[in-house]
Amino acid sequence: MAQHGSRLVVPIDVTKKPRQQKLPLHNRWHPDIPPVAQVTVGEVFRVEMVDFSGGGITKEYTAEDIKYSDQSVVHYLSGPIRVVDEEGEAAKPGDLLAVEICNLGPLPGDEWGFTAIFDRENGGGFLTDHFPCATKAIWYFEGIYAYSPHIPGVRFPGITHPGIIGTAPSMELLNIWNEREKELEENGLKSLRLCEVLHSRPLANLPSTKGCLLGKIPEGTQEWEKIANEAARTIPGRENGGNCDIKNLSRGSKIYLPVFVEGANFSTGDMHFSQGDGEVSFCGAIEMSGFLELKCEIIRGGMKEYLTPMGPTPLHVNPIFEIGPMEPRFSEWLVFEGISVDESGRQHYLDASVAYKRAVLNAIDYVSKFGYSKEQVYLLLSCCPCEGRISGIVDAPNAVATLAIPTAIFDQDIRPKTKKVPVGPRVVRNPDIPRCSYDGDLPITKNPGATG
């Protein structure tokens, strides 16, 4: 008889640390990290994963673990997984690997997650100049819904998805990554700023042996030392997919990933119960342990057939994503606009990052009128299923970005009224959220027009 259901290929025990798992995890990209499992096209297989911190962030109501979190260890990925066809022939460089998400969710017995703001001296975030303090909210899951004692008065269905899903790079592609990111790290500080905020976050995260985990490769060996000094960090999305953080890659989605090495060496991790577009607080989804049930196809020669290089080599391609049919239905949204004019009033030229920053700041300031602290709203907008858009990128000098919040997630009506903002019993009168002090000396941006 044919087998039905999924085959578990990467098991996880959440009571154990990442280095103690039955199959070793990894937190770097490199072609020489050996696969831990093999799957055949057409079969449904199950991959389990720890949260991105590997249990370093706890469910305790404190932000100390956020403030002092080790940024060298993220993310812990399950895999690599070698993919072969029905005849046992492996995926080859130049193929496309089509990965269908059949099912996903939190690991049974571990139905909770967290959203956080990293300390400005330790990771920061999109609005790190406004919110420099380490802050954390714990979320609990009720089926498809999430609620938090730290952000009362909201409850919403999550669009659960993997933050990271990708294939291993070839050595040629890895060298391209390292060269361009090293050049940015060495020279970008002279010219680049994030939304005109003086550089306080890494411009790039270059290879480092600190915190490095390379799967089956024994730590301390010559091989480990060589690979650790070459392997790419998992923090950004790249040509192989990776940390794309696309919130709609949920049940029924299909991801078309370029194949750069034999077997594809597919890996995944960084599960999110829910996320808003942009994941603006950086540790900004509802981070959790979880599982994926997947099915693969190999499209032979698919890279050349379907992906056009947007760069100097055939490797400068990007994946294609097919959104699945299942997501929450929201019919009413409150939309906040931002333009490329910063808080000082300075005009920028078609800068979509500045415009989106303005949209998020406008939304934070508005929703805080209803009884929330601004940290609570910042975390909420990072993890609820809000929609971000670049609405205009051609009308000089202002790019226009928008952030749409589904109004149904609140237990009060937050739309503007002819009367004053309501002060009824549903307003959160005494906001309380785990938060640390900021002990650094980097400059903080104040919005002169903001409330509070």
XYZ file of C-alpha atoms in Angstrom:
452
model
C 0.000 0.000 0.000
C 1.109 3.555 -0.655
C 2.264 5.531 2.369
C 0.007 8.365 3.448
C 0.938 11.250 5.684
C 4.367 12.751 6.086
C 7.725 11.127 6.828
C 9.655 12.809 9.642
C 13.145 13.577 8.317
C 14.384 16.185 10.844
C 13.077 15.688 14.411
C 13.446 18.316 17.152
C 13.346 17.978 20.939
C 12.611 21.434 22.395
C 13.943 20.339 25.798
C 17.422 20.060 24.270
C 19.827 22.728 23.045
C 20.566 23.068 19.287
C 23.905 21.246 19.632
C 22.196 18.310 21.366
C 19.611 17.525 18.688
C 19.468 14.055 17.141
C 20.359 15.490 13.725
C 22.804 18.425 13.852
C 21.564 21.919 12.965
C 23.509 24.680 11.251
C 23.478 28.486 11.290
C 25.572 29.336 8.243
C 25.347 28.887 4.441
C 28.157 26.898 2.794
C 28.255 24.287 -0.010
C 30.332 21.862 2.101
C 27.900 21.515 5.009
C 26.807 17.891 4.457
C 23.131 16.924 4.195
C 21.503 15.284 7.224
C 18.634 13.673 5.293
C 17.471 12.778 1.777
C 14.010 13.056 0.241
C 12.520 11.980 -3.060
C 10.372 14.231 -5.242
C 6.683 13.652 -4.700
C 6.914 12.404 -1.114
C 5.528 14.469 1.753
C 8.146 14.929 4.465
C 8.167 16.699 7.812
C 10.888 19.045 9.031
C 10.843 20.267 12.625
C 12.829 23.273 13.839
C 13.776 25.216 16.939
C 12.976 28.925 17.182
C 15.556 31.233 15.616
C 17.356 31.709 18.958
C 17.513 27.985 19.695
C 15.799 28.511 23.033
C 18.022 31.441 24.006
C 14.941 33.653 24.332
C 12.652 32.262 27.037
C 8.975 32.643 27.968
C 9.958 34.446 31.178
C 8.397 37.900 31.573
C 11.708 39.724 31.333
C 13.626 41.425 28.517
C 17.071 40.644 29.934
C 17.455 37.714 27.521
C 16.736 40.077 24.610
C 19.135 42.758 25.815
C 22.033 40.324 26.110
C 21.137 37.901 23.316
C 24.006 36.430 21.305
C 23.586 37.688 17.735
C 26.332 35.365 16.453
C 24.222 32.208 16.766
C 21.069 33.050 14.809
C 19.465 31.402 12.891
C 19.381 27.667 13.673
C 18.385 25.846 10.481
C 17.126 22.302 9.979
C 18.900 20.529 7.120
C 20.561 20.515 4.690
C 18.233 18.086 2.917
C 19.362 16.401 -0.309
C 16.648 16.100 -2.975
C 16.600 13.341 -5.602
C 14.139 12.355 -8.351
C 12.256 9.036 -8.676
C 15.300 7.396 -10.278
C 17.553 8.549 -7.449
C 19.273 11.246 -9.512
C 20.023 14.338 -7.457
C 18.961 17.897 -8.254
C 21.738 19.555 -10.244
C 23.087 23.105 -10.507
C 20.862 25.004 -12.944
C 17.679 23.188 -11.886
C 14.798 24.781 -10.018
C 13.625 23.179 -6.784
C 9.876 23.640 -6.341
C 8.993 23.314 -2.645
C 5.313 23.117 -1.714
C 4.212 23.870 1.848
C 1.520 21.269 2.561
C 1.113 21.989 6.267
C 2.840 23.847 9.092
C 2.416 25.005 12.679
C 3.911 25.182 16.165
C 5.365 22.046 17.691
C 2.765 20.300 19.891
C 3.263 21.244 23.534
C 5.248 24.373 22.635
C 2.405 26.672 21.564
C 3.872 30.050 22.457
C 6.135 32.641 20.886
C 7.751 36.026 21.391
C 8.213 39.364 19.661
C 11.002 41.710 20.694
C 12.959 44.895 20.131
C 16.724 44.387 20.314
C 18.805 46.854 22.314
C 20.276 49.514 20.055
C 23.806 48.420 20.999
C 22.970 44.777 20.185
C 21.190 44.507 16.836
C 18.792 47.429 16.951
C 16.033 47.501 14.349
C 14.271 49.607 11.730
C 13.234 52.257 14.283
C 16.209 51.747 16.601
C 16.762 55.512 16.823
C 13.263 55.908 18.317
C 13.137 52.662 20.332
C 16.612 51.873 21.741
C 15.508 49.704 24.698
C 15.299 45.912 24.702
C 11.606 45.008 24.981
C 9.708 41.710 24.741
C 6.129 40.474 24.430
C 5.116 36.846 24.970
C 2.285 35.435 22.828
C 0.124 32.369 23.427
C -1.668 30.431 20.697
C -5.290 29.316 20.663
C -5.509 27.324 17.433
C -5.058 29.855 14.644
C -5.254 32.841 17.035
C -2.588 34.619 19.085
C -2.980 36.822 22.138
C -0.485 38.456 24.501
C -0.806 39.529 28.144
C 1.718 42.243 27.288
C -0.382 43.814 24.530
C -3.944 43.441 25.843
C -7.017 44.098 23.770
C -5.786 42.475 20.542
C -6.272 38.960 19.158
C -5.640 37.890 15.601
C -5.219 34.843 13.347
C -1.643 34.239 12.298
C -0.364 33.610 8.785
C 2.178 31.022 9.929
C 5.267 30.708 7.741
C 8.998 29.930 7.700
C 11.171 33.053 7.770
C 14.053 31.165 6.122
C 13.790 28.697 3.283
C 16.637 28.252 0.818
C 19.228 26.167 -0.963
C 22.982 25.956 -0.398
C 25.165 28.342 -2.443
C 27.940 27.133 -4.689
C 31.457 28.229 -3.774
C 31.367 30.736 -6.642
C 28.155 32.280 -5.344
C 29.422 32.279 -1.745
C 32.526 34.180 -2.871
C 30.296 36.746 -4.629
C 28.327 37.262 -1.401
C 31.411 37.642 0.766
C 33.183 40.018 -1.607
C 30.252 42.389 -2.086
C 29.291 42.387 1.616
C 32.894 42.944 2.685
C 33.124 45.934 0.325
C 29.919 47.326 1.847
C 31.210 46.812 5.388
C 34.540 48.484 4.617
C 33.308 51.449 2.578
C 29.612 51.913 3.244
C 30.006 53.740 6.541
C 31.433 56.723 4.650
C 28.299 57.150 2.539
C 25.393 54.996 3.737
C 22.847 55.684 6.455
C 19.611 53.919 7.353
C 16.822 56.472 6.935
C 19.437 59.159 7.672
C 20.151 57.646 11.085
C 23.882 57.492 11.784
C 25.107 53.937 11.357
C 24.522 51.948 14.543
C 23.726 48.535 13.110
C 26.119 46.325 11.134
C 26.099 47.200 7.452
C 26.688 43.500 6.837
C 27.360 40.413 8.937
C 30.541 38.891 7.580
C 31.733 35.293 8.161
C 32.763 34.631 11.742
C 33.720 31.583 13.747
C 31.952 32.989 16.835
C 28.741 31.073 17.471
C 29.208 29.101 14.246
C 27.389 25.759 13.934
C 28.133 23.651 10.849
C 25.964 20.575 11.186
C 27.905 17.316 10.936
C 31.321 19.002 10.651
C 33.159 18.522 13.993
C 33.989 21.808 15.701
C 37.686 22.486 16.203
C 38.873 20.492 13.201
C 40.838 22.024 10.343
C 37.848 21.536 8.053
C 35.537 23.313 10.511
C 37.950 26.237 10.865
C 38.222 26.688 7.082
C 34.475 26.506 6.439
C 33.573 28.710 9.420
C 35.792 31.473 8.038
C 34.033 31.270 4.638
C 30.415 30.458 5.506
C 27.833 33.212 5.066
C 25.621 34.407 7.902
C 21.919 33.656 7.537
C 20.652 37.144 8.398
C 19.818 38.573 4.915
C 17.885 37.067 2.049
C 20.033 36.422 -1.020
C 19.968 34.678 -4.410
C 19.363 31.305 -2.730
C 16.206 32.506 -0.975
C 17.227 32.429 2.672
C 15.857 34.933 5.167
C 13.146 36.451 2.970
C 10.549 36.831 5.778
C 7.605 36.759 3.351
C 4.583 36.493 5.630
C 2.228 34.930 3.065
C 4.345 31.816 2.428
C 1.898 29.677 4.362
C -0.163 26.529 3.639
C -0.429 25.834 -0.064
C 2.449 28.113 -1.036
C 5.088 26.976 -3.491
C 8.635 28.286 -3.599
C 10.799 27.963 -6.724
C 14.405 27.972 -5.529
C 17.487 28.013 -7.775
C 19.797 25.019 -7.330
C 23.524 25.780 -7.043
C 24.948 22.481 -5.710
C 24.240 18.818 -6.359
C 21.236 17.692 -4.306
C 20.131 21.318 -3.756
C 20.931 20.980 0.004
C 17.711 22.609 1.077
C 17.405 24.114 4.598
C 14.688 25.916 6.529
C 14.089 27.524 9.918
C 13.066 30.722 11.719
C 9.390 29.746 12.051
C 6.897 32.585 12.555
C 3.369 32.246 13.901
C 2.609 35.676 12.437
C 4.421 38.688 11.032
C 3.627 42.123 9.659
C 5.140 43.279 6.383
C 8.663 44.495 7.052
C 9.059 42.754 10.431
C 9.973 46.250 11.541
C 11.266 45.562 15.053
C 13.840 43.091 13.558
C 13.045 40.376 16.138
C 9.620 41.275 15.011
C 7.579 38.251 14.029
C 6.006 35.983 16.624
C 9.047 33.722 16.792
C 8.414 30.064 17.644
C 9.525 26.467 17.257
C 7.540 24.669 14.590
C 7.219 22.173 11.781
C 6.779 22.147 8.020
C 5.299 19.360 5.917
C 6.746 19.745 2.426
C 6.761 18.198 -1.022
C 9.400 18.859 -3.691
C 9.684 18.774 -7.466
C 12.800 19.221 -9.593
C 12.433 21.351 -12.719
C 15.424 20.330 -14.812
C 17.230 23.313 -16.338
C 14.671 25.606 -14.723
C 17.062 28.376 -13.727
C 17.885 29.284 -17.329
C 14.309 28.679 -18.462
C 12.520 30.804 -15.868
C 14.997 33.079 -14.023
C 16.706 36.022 -15.695
C 19.993 37.073 -14.050
C 19.842 40.634 -12.733
C 23.600 40.929 -12.447
C 26.902 40.104 -14.110
C 26.781 36.286 -13.783
C 24.163 33.532 -14.316
C 24.120 33.154 -10.515
C 22.542 36.589 -9.953
C 18.979 35.265 -9.875
C 16.202 35.264 -7.289
C 13.506 32.762 -6.340
C 9.857 32.915 -7.376
C 7.147 32.528 -4.764
C 3.587 31.296 -5.281
C 1.256 32.383 -2.488
C -1.116 29.745 -1.123
C -4.913 30.024 -0.977
C -5.268 30.175 2.826
C -5.032 33.379 4.837
C -7.247 35.398 7.207
C -10.086 37.404 5.692
C -10.089 41.041 6.787
C -12.557 43.424 5.206
C -11.756 46.684 7.026
C -8.359 48.321 7.238
C -6.975 51.602 8.542
C -4.205 52.758 6.212
C -1.354 55.083 7.209
C 0.683 56.935 4.587
C 4.299 58.004 4.714
C 6.361 60.117 2.324
C 10.104 60.499 1.913
C 10.410 63.435 4.306
C 12.110 62.576 7.613
C 11.279 63.657 11.171
C 13.513 66.733 10.897
C 11.517 67.872 7.872
C 14.328 67.113 5.427
C 13.293 66.136 1.895
C 14.683 62.858 0.488
C 14.532 61.828 -3.148
C 12.160 58.881 -3.765
C 13.464 57.094 -0.659
C 11.018 54.248 0.027
C 12.725 53.364 3.325
C 12.163 56.864 4.708
C 8.568 56.790 3.447
C 7.872 53.436 5.119
C 9.501 54.648 8.311
C 7.147 57.628 8.305
C 4.135 55.354 7.689
C 5.093 53.107 10.620
C 5.765 56.079 12.914
C 2.419 57.616 11.936
C 0.653 54.342 12.756
C 2.467 53.959 16.096
C 1.621 57.468 17.199
C -2.030 57.090 16.155
C -2.703 53.714 17.805
C -0.959 54.836 21.007
C -3.837 57.326 21.477
C -6.020 54.349 22.423
C -4.231 53.490 25.647
C -1.115 51.658 24.457
C 2.527 52.519 24.985
C 4.463 53.163 21.794
C 6.629 50.087 22.445
C 3.481 47.957 22.554
C 2.272 49.345 19.227
C 5.703 48.961 17.611
C 5.786 45.281 18.567
C 2.183 44.776 17.461
C 2.788 46.290 14.011
C 5.825 44.073 13.627
C 3.932 40.825 14.219
C 0.225 41.287 13.364
C -0.848 40.586 9.742
C -0.622 44.228 8.622
C 0.049 45.017 4.955
C 2.939 47.203 3.775
C 3.052 48.703 0.309
C 5.272 50.912 -1.812
C 2.382 52.879 -3.245
C 4.420 55.280 -5.370
C 8.042 55.201 -6.464
C 7.956 57.505 -9.513
C 6.492 60.851 -8.452
C 9.560 62.943 -7.603
C 10.583 63.866 -5.031
C 8.332 61.806 -2.735
C 8.102 58.054 -2.597
C 4.833 57.056 -0.948
C 4.583 54.006 1.326
C 1.556 52.753 3.213
C 0.902 50.506 6.194
C -2.589 48.982 6.472
C -3.780 47.655 9.844
C -6.794 45.292 10.009
C -9.161 46.999 12.457
C -10.796 43.713 13.526
C -7.746 42.678 15.586
C -8.647 45.257 18.271
C -11.398 44.890 20.885
C -12.228 48.588 20.430
C -12.999 50.751 17.418
C -9.826 52.664 16.515
C -11.233 54.617 13.561
C -11.369 58.426 13.787
C -14.672 59.772 15.181
C -16.373 63.127 15.368
C -16.206 62.731 19.157
C -13.007 62.399 21.157
C -10.902 59.248 21.419
C -12.871 56.775 23.581
C -11.857 56.327 27.217
C -14.083 53.327 27.965
C -13.207 50.133 29.846
C -11.556 48.461 26.831
C -8.759 51.008 26.663
C -5.549 49.681 28.219
C -5.178 52.005 31.191
C -1.887 50.728 32.588
C 0.426 49.445 29.829
C 2.899 46.888 31.123
C 5.541 45.152 29.034
C 8.942 43.591 29.850
C 11.506 46.290 29.089
C 15.132 47.072 29.916
C 16.864 50.398 30.212
C 19.059 51.672 27.380
C 22.588 52.158 28.685
C 24.307 53.278 25.486
C 25.141 56.763 24.275
C 24.033 56.694 20.633
C 21.821 59.659 19.646
C 18.065 59.175 19.884
C 15.662 60.671 17.336
C 12.767 62.669 18.749
C 9.756 63.390 16.606
C 8.834 66.981 17.492
C 5.242 66.489 16.313
C 4.553 63.229 18.186
C 2.196 62.799 21.091
C 3.458 61.479 24.422
